[in-house]
Amino acid sequence: MAGPSLLMYLPPGWTEATYQNATSKEYNALPEEQLQKLMDRKVEETRQKANQIIQDARTWRATQGMSTLTVDGGVQPLHAAVAAAASGSGPVDVSLENMQLLVHRVEAAEWAEIGFLVFRTFYKDEALWENFQQRFGEVVDGGIVAAPPDSGLTRISNRVKLPLVSDYALVDLGPGGIAHIYRDSVSNLDSDSDEEEEEHDDQDDQDSEGSHLASLDPGLRMPMCIMVDEECLLSMRRDGGADAVPFVKAVDVRLATNKELHYAGSFKVAVRALMSHFYAALQFYEPREIAAAVDKSTGIWTEMGSAQSSSGEGNKALKILGGQ
């Protein structure tokens, strides 16, 4: 008997309530064939519940950077699980996997807000900026809606927040300057006492960028922030053509340090992929690994999957930010 039909099976005269509360006397009164079908249903229900428990455990272990469970009850190193995916012997849709893991993590950590701080650096054309503000959320939301239904992204879409930081102190800053402001502001949040916060309130004019971060949720404290310069604003214009891809620029906070990043430290990200793909990937990959997936023909990052398919490696570095 097929799975769905089996799960709906009830002996003649039985209701779902009878089945759920059946006693041994009621089971004993059934003809053997009906009793066997009913027991087959119970076995199938138990099997499906067990599979769900295993899947939930795999997801949780993955988000903790632990080995994943195998079908036979053993454990599989995380790198092996990802390598299996890349070789075709496991899940091949890395983007979908990232989305599902992201949803699990956000719900488990109970993050109220998820997203990026978005820093504006170009101030010579207010019309361009107004157009960006009008279209930015629309395009981001479009990417979330277009995600596979089983990604679960719609469950957390109401938590997406992309604060736009517009301040003339940021005019014409490059990625390095934005990285400094972002790093210093977030660092101050972690070290400020209540007294220091009151002191900073008196310095709003000098430290206006820090005020934007005064109540930053863990889901917004990412290792990368977003900057919007003239080039980004122009990409958002509707007259760019059917093939135009609106983009912003992701900036690695470590640009504000002397550390060797082994890549430029910033790159273009398609706005449509900002939350559905990029934010999800940033939970589990190093920024330089994500940068390696930039489309070489357009110079714009759109998804993580291209990196694995081009390199032939399943090197997924699960980086659980914030220790949640």
Short mmCIF file of C-alpha atoms in Angstrom, two decimals:
data_model
loop_
_atom_site.label_atom_id
_atom_site.label_comp_id
_atom_site.label_asym_id
_atom_site.label_seq_id
_atom_site.Cartn_x
_atom_site.Cartn_y
_atom_site.Cartn_z
CA MET A 1 0.00 0.00 0.00
CA ALA A 2 1.35 3.42 -0.94
CA GLY A 3 2.61 5.70 1.83
CA PRO A 4 -0.09 8.42 1.69
CA SER A 5 -2.90 5.84 1.38
CA LEU A 6 -1.43 3.79 4.18
CA LEU A 7 -1.32 6.78 6.51
CA MET A 8 -5.04 7.38 5.87
CA TYR A 9 -6.14 3.79 6.39
CA LEU A 10 -8.90 3.07 8.92
CA PRO A 11 -10.85 -0.16 9.41
CA PRO A 12 -14.54 0.03 8.43
CA GLY A 13 -16.53 1.83 11.08
CA TRP A 14 -13.45 3.40 12.67
CA THR A 15 -12.81 7.13 12.89
CA GLU A 16 -9.51 8.88 13.41
CA ALA A 17 -10.48 9.37 17.05
CA THR A 18 -11.11 5.63 17.41
CA TYR A 19 -7.66 4.93 15.98
CA GLN A 20 -5.90 7.42 18.22
CA ASN A 21 -7.56 6.03 21.36
CA ALA A 22 -7.92 2.35 20.45
CA THR A 23 -7.65 -0.25 23.20
CA SER A 24 -6.34 -3.81 23.03
CA LYS A 25 -9.95 -5.06 23.02
CA GLU A 26 -10.71 -3.04 19.89
CA TYR A 27 -7.54 -4.24 18.16
CA ASN A 28 -8.35 -7.89 19.04
CA ALA A 29 -11.82 -7.56 17.53
CA LEU A 30 -10.42 -6.69 14.08
CA PRO A 31 -10.04 -9.28 11.31
CA GLU A 32 -6.39 -10.17 10.84
CA GLU A 33 -6.07 -8.39 7.48
CA GLN A 34 -7.44 -5.14 8.86
CA LEU A 35 -5.29 -5.41 11.96
CA GLN A 36 -2.20 -5.93 9.78
CA LYS A 37 -2.99 -2.85 7.69
CA LEU A 38 -3.49 -0.82 10.83
CA MET A 39 -0.16 -1.98 12.25
CA ASP A 40 1.51 -1.15 8.92
CA ARG A 41 0.14 2.36 9.29
CA LYS A 42 1.61 2.62 12.80
CA VAL A 43 4.99 1.42 11.54
CA GLU A 44 4.97 3.99 8.72
CA GLU A 45 4.01 6.79 11.12
CA THR A 46 6.82 5.80 13.46
CA ARG A 47 9.30 5.64 10.58
CA GLN A 48 8.38 9.13 9.39
CA LYS A 49 8.59 10.57 12.90
CA ALA A 50 12.02 8.97 13.34
CA ASN A 51 13.21 10.42 10.02
CA GLN A 52 12.03 13.86 11.07
CA ILE A 53 13.88 13.59 14.37
CA ILE A 54 17.05 12.56 12.54
CA GLN A 55 16.68 15.42 10.04
CA ASP A 56 16.16 17.95 12.82
CA ALA A 57 19.20 16.57 14.61
CA ARG A 58 21.30 16.83 11.44
CA THR A 59 20.28 20.42 10.96
CA TRP A 60 21.02 21.32 14.57
CA ARG A 61 24.40 19.57 14.55
CA ALA A 62 25.33 21.32 11.31
CA THR A 63 24.53 24.73 12.77
CA GLN A 64 26.75 23.90 15.73
CA GLY A 65 29.64 22.87 13.47
CA MET A 66 29.37 19.24 14.61
CA SER A 67 29.45 16.00 12.66
CA THR A 68 26.21 15.05 10.96
CA LEU A 69 24.25 11.87 11.55
CA THR A 70 24.32 9.16 8.90
CA VAL A 71 21.45 6.90 7.98
CA ASP A 72 22.87 3.96 9.93
CA GLY A 73 23.02 6.01 13.12
CA GLY A 74 26.74 6.76 12.96
CA VAL A 75 28.29 10.15 12.43
CA GLN A 76 29.71 11.75 9.33
CA PRO A 77 32.30 14.54 9.49
CA LEU A 78 30.86 17.80 8.26
CA HIS A 79 33.44 18.17 5.50
CA ALA A 80 32.55 14.67 4.28
CA ALA A 81 28.87 15.55 4.16
CA VAL A 82 29.61 18.60 2.04
CA ALA A 83 32.01 16.66 -0.18
CA ALA A 84 29.25 14.10 -0.73
CA ALA A 85 26.98 16.89 -1.85
CA ALA A 86 29.57 18.19 -4.30
CA SER A 87 30.21 14.71 -5.71
CA GLY A 88 26.55 14.13 -6.42
CA SER A 89 26.03 11.44 -3.77
CA GLY A 90 24.17 13.85 -1.48
CA PRO A 91 22.13 17.05 -1.70
CA VAL A 92 23.43 19.14 -4.61
CA ASP A 93 21.47 22.36 -4.05
CA VAL A 94 23.88 24.10 -1.68
CA SER A 95 21.87 27.32 -1.74
CA LEU A 96 18.73 25.52 -0.61
CA GLU A 97 20.65 23.78 2.16
CA ASN A 98 22.04 27.12 3.33
CA MET A 99 18.56 28.63 3.43
CA GLN A 100 17.15 25.74 5.43
CA LEU A 101 20.01 25.88 7.93
CA LEU A 102 19.59 29.64 8.20
CA VAL A 103 15.90 29.33 9.04
CA HIS A 104 16.67 26.72 11.70
CA ARG A 105 19.36 28.90 13.21
CA VAL A 106 17.30 32.09 13.29
CA GLU A 107 14.37 30.32 14.92
CA ALA A 108 16.54 28.42 17.39
CA ALA A 109 18.44 31.56 18.41
CA GLU A 110 15.19 33.57 18.45
CA TRP A 111 16.71 36.45 16.50
CA ALA A 112 14.16 39.23 16.25
CA GLU A 113 15.93 40.91 13.35
CA ILE A 114 18.19 39.65 10.56
CA GLY A 115 20.00 41.57 7.86
CA PHE A 116 22.78 44.09 7.27
CA LEU A 117 23.57 47.70 7.95
CA VAL A 118 23.60 49.56 4.64
CA PHE A 119 25.93 52.59 4.43
CA ARG A 120 25.35 55.29 1.81
CA THR A 121 28.52 56.95 0.52
CA PHE A 122 27.29 58.96 -2.50
CA TYR A 123 25.43 62.25 -1.84
CA LYS A 124 25.50 64.21 -5.11
CA ASP A 125 22.20 62.99 -6.56
CA GLU A 126 19.18 62.86 -4.25
CA ALA A 127 16.94 61.55 -7.03
CA LEU A 128 19.16 58.50 -7.39
CA TRP A 129 19.05 57.91 -3.63
CA GLU A 130 15.27 58.25 -3.50
CA ASN A 131 14.92 55.75 -6.32
CA PHE A 132 17.21 53.35 -4.46
CA GLN A 133 15.15 53.65 -1.28
CA GLN A 134 11.97 52.95 -3.20
CA ARG A 135 13.26 49.88 -5.03
CA PHE A 136 15.72 48.34 -2.56
CA GLY A 137 13.22 46.59 -0.31
CA GLU A 138 11.09 45.60 -3.28
CA VAL A 139 13.97 43.79 -5.00
CA VAL A 140 15.18 42.11 -1.78
CA ASP A 141 11.65 40.87 -1.06
CA GLY A 142 11.40 39.57 -4.62
CA GLY A 143 14.43 37.35 -4.00
CA ILE A 144 12.88 35.93 -0.84
CA VAL A 145 9.56 35.21 -2.55
CA ALA A 146 11.37 33.49 -5.43
CA ALA A 147 13.24 31.12 -3.07
CA PRO A 148 12.17 27.44 -3.12
CA PRO A 149 9.06 26.91 -0.96
CA ASP A 150 10.81 24.20 1.08
CA SER A 151 13.58 26.63 2.02
CA GLY A 152 11.32 27.95 4.78
CA LEU A 153 12.47 31.55 4.21
CA THR A 154 8.93 32.88 4.37
CA ARG A 155 8.87 31.83 8.05
CA ILE A 156 11.51 34.43 8.88
CA SER A 157 10.89 37.04 6.17
CA ASN A 158 9.15 39.37 8.64
CA ARG A 159 12.40 39.59 10.62
CA VAL A 160 14.41 41.05 7.75
CA LYS A 161 15.74 44.51 8.51
CA LEU A 162 18.16 46.51 6.36
CA PRO A 163 18.79 49.85 8.13
CA LEU A 164 19.95 52.55 5.71
CA VAL A 165 22.70 54.70 7.26
CA SER A 166 22.81 58.06 5.50
CA ASP A 167 25.23 60.58 6.98
CA TYR A 168 27.46 63.15 5.28
CA ALA A 169 30.32 61.91 7.43
CA LEU A 170 30.35 58.90 5.10
CA VAL A 171 30.63 60.87 1.87
CA ASP A 172 32.89 59.23 -0.71
CA LEU A 173 34.32 56.70 1.76
CA GLY A 174 35.66 53.53 0.21
CA PRO A 175 35.32 49.98 1.55
CA GLY A 176 38.19 50.45 4.01
CA GLY A 177 36.62 53.53 5.55
CA ILE A 178 33.23 51.88 5.85
CA ALA A 179 34.85 48.83 7.44
CA HIS A 180 36.46 51.05 10.09
CA ILE A 181 33.18 52.75 10.96
CA TYR A 182 31.26 49.48 11.07
CA ARG A 183 33.88 47.69 13.17
CA ASP A 184 34.30 50.52 15.66
CA SER A 185 30.57 51.01 16.05
CA VAL A 186 29.84 47.33 16.69
CA SER A 187 32.83 47.01 19.02
CA ASN A 188 31.57 49.94 21.05
CA LEU A 189 28.24 48.19 21.51
CA ASP A 190 29.91 45.21 23.09
CA SER A 191 32.02 47.23 25.53
CA ASP A 192 29.83 50.20 26.50
CA SER A 193 28.35 50.30 29.96
CA ASP A 194 25.12 52.16 30.73
CA GLU A 195 27.16 55.16 31.80
CA GLU A 196 29.15 55.12 28.59
CA GLU A 197 25.93 54.95 26.58
CA GLU A 198 24.72 58.12 28.31
CA GLU A 199 28.05 59.72 27.54
CA HIS A 200 27.71 58.79 23.88
CA ASP A 201 24.24 60.32 23.78
CA ASP A 202 25.94 63.68 24.36
CA GLN A 203 28.21 63.09 21.37
CA ASP A 204 25.59 62.28 18.73
CA ASP A 205 26.89 64.97 16.41
CA GLN A 206 30.41 63.53 16.49
CA ASP A 207 29.50 59.84 16.46
CA SER A 208 26.29 59.77 14.45
CA GLU A 209 27.13 56.49 12.79
CA GLY A 210 27.28 54.76 16.19
CA SER A 211 23.76 55.89 17.06
CA HIS A 212 22.41 53.79 14.21
CA LEU A 213 23.73 50.72 16.01
CA ALA A 214 22.48 51.50 19.50
CA SER A 215 20.11 48.55 19.61
CA LEU A 216 21.64 46.24 17.03
CA ASP A 217 20.24 42.71 17.20
CA PRO A 218 22.66 39.75 16.97
CA GLY A 219 21.10 38.91 13.62
CA LEU A 220 22.40 42.22 12.27
CA ARG A 221 25.95 41.91 13.61
CA MET A 222 27.46 40.27 10.56
CA PRO A 223 31.15 39.99 9.59
CA MET A 224 30.28 42.04 6.52
CA CYS A 225 28.20 45.18 6.04
CA ILE A 226 26.80 46.76 2.88
CA MET A 227 27.88 49.97 1.20
CA VAL A 228 26.03 51.86 -1.53
CA ASP A 229 28.08 54.14 -3.78
CA GLU A 230 27.20 55.87 -7.05
CA GLU A 231 27.75 52.72 -9.06
CA CYS A 232 25.28 50.82 -6.88
CA LEU A 233 22.67 53.57 -7.09
CA LEU A 234 22.92 53.64 -10.88
CA SER A 235 22.43 49.87 -11.07
CA MET A 236 19.05 50.25 -9.35
CA ARG A 237 17.59 52.50 -12.06
CA ARG A 238 14.68 50.99 -13.95
CA ASP A 239 16.08 52.13 -17.31
CA GLY A 240 19.07 49.85 -16.99
CA GLY A 241 17.61 47.27 -19.37
CA ALA A 242 16.05 43.84 -18.93
CA ASP A 243 19.42 42.21 -18.22
CA ALA A 244 20.53 44.79 -15.65
CA VAL A 245 21.28 43.38 -12.20
CA PRO A 246 20.86 45.82 -9.30
CA PHE A 247 23.72 45.35 -6.86
CA VAL A 248 25.26 46.65 -3.65
CA LYS A 249 28.77 46.11 -2.29
CA ALA A 250 29.58 43.81 0.61
CA VAL A 251 32.44 44.99 2.83
CA ASP A 252 34.49 42.71 5.08
CA VAL A 253 34.87 44.26 8.54
CA ARG A 254 38.44 42.92 8.63
CA LEU A 255 39.44 45.51 6.05
CA ALA A 256 39.80 47.74 9.09
CA THR A 257 42.64 45.55 10.37
CA ASN A 258 46.10 44.68 9.10
CA LYS A 259 45.15 41.04 8.57
CA GLU A 260 45.80 39.40 5.22
CA LEU A 261 42.37 38.56 3.79
CA HIS A 262 43.56 36.73 0.67
CA TYR A 263 40.97 38.61 -1.40
CA ALA A 264 39.97 42.23 -2.08
CA GLY A 265 37.78 42.53 1.01
CA SER A 266 34.70 43.73 -0.85
CA PHE A 267 32.65 42.66 -3.85
CA LYS A 268 29.34 43.29 -5.60
CA VAL A 269 26.26 41.34 -4.49
CA ALA A 270 23.00 41.16 -6.43
CA VAL A 271 20.29 42.88 -4.39
CA ARG A 272 17.81 40.14 -5.27
CA ALA A 273 20.14 37.58 -3.66
CA LEU A 274 21.07 39.70 -0.64
CA MET A 275 18.96 37.89 1.97
CA SER A 276 17.89 34.69 0.23
CA HIS A 277 21.42 33.62 -0.77
CA PHE A 278 24.11 35.96 0.52
CA TYR A 279 22.96 36.36 4.12
CA ALA A 280 22.40 32.61 4.31
CA ALA A 281 25.85 31.81 2.89
CA LEU A 282 27.54 34.26 5.24
CA GLN A 283 26.42 32.15 8.19
CA PHE A 284 28.39 29.14 7.03
CA TYR A 285 31.24 30.28 4.78
CA GLU A 286 34.22 32.57 5.18
CA PRO A 287 33.82 35.84 3.25
CA ARG A 288 36.73 35.00 0.96
CA GLU A 289 35.06 31.68 0.06
CA ILE A 290 31.90 33.55 -0.82
CA ALA A 291 33.90 36.07 -2.85
CA ALA A 292 35.31 33.19 -4.90
CA ALA A 293 31.78 32.56 -6.18
CA VAL A 294 31.46 35.97 -7.85
CA ASP A 295 30.29 35.53 -11.44
CA LYS A 296 33.36 36.26 -13.54
CA SER A 297 31.29 37.41 -16.51
CA THR A 298 29.37 40.10 -14.59
CA GLY A 299 31.54 40.68 -11.53
CA ILE A 300 28.43 40.24 -9.36
CA TRP A 301 27.80 37.59 -6.70
CA THR A 302 24.43 35.86 -7.08
CA GLU A 303 24.73 32.47 -5.37
CA MET A 304 27.10 30.16 -3.54
CA GLY A 305 26.55 27.09 -5.68
CA SER A 306 28.71 28.32 -8.55
CA ALA A 307 31.78 28.29 -6.31
CA GLN A 308 31.50 24.59 -5.57
CA SER A 309 30.68 23.60 -9.11
CA SER A 310 33.65 25.52 -10.51
CA SER A 311 36.20 24.41 -7.94
CA GLY A 312 34.96 20.86 -7.56
CA GLU A 313 35.37 21.05 -3.81
CA GLY A 314 32.83 20.86 -1.03
CA ASN A 315 34.81 23.02 1.36
CA LYS A 316 31.97 24.38 3.46
CA ALA A 317 33.33 26.17 6.50
CA LEU A 318 30.42 26.31 8.92
CA LYS A 319 30.90 29.57 10.74
CA ILE A 320 28.25 30.12 13.36
CA LEU A 321 28.45 33.81 14.13
CA GLY A 322 27.65 35.16 17.53
CA GLY A 323 28.08 31.81 19.26
CA GLN A 324 24.34 31.07 19.15
#
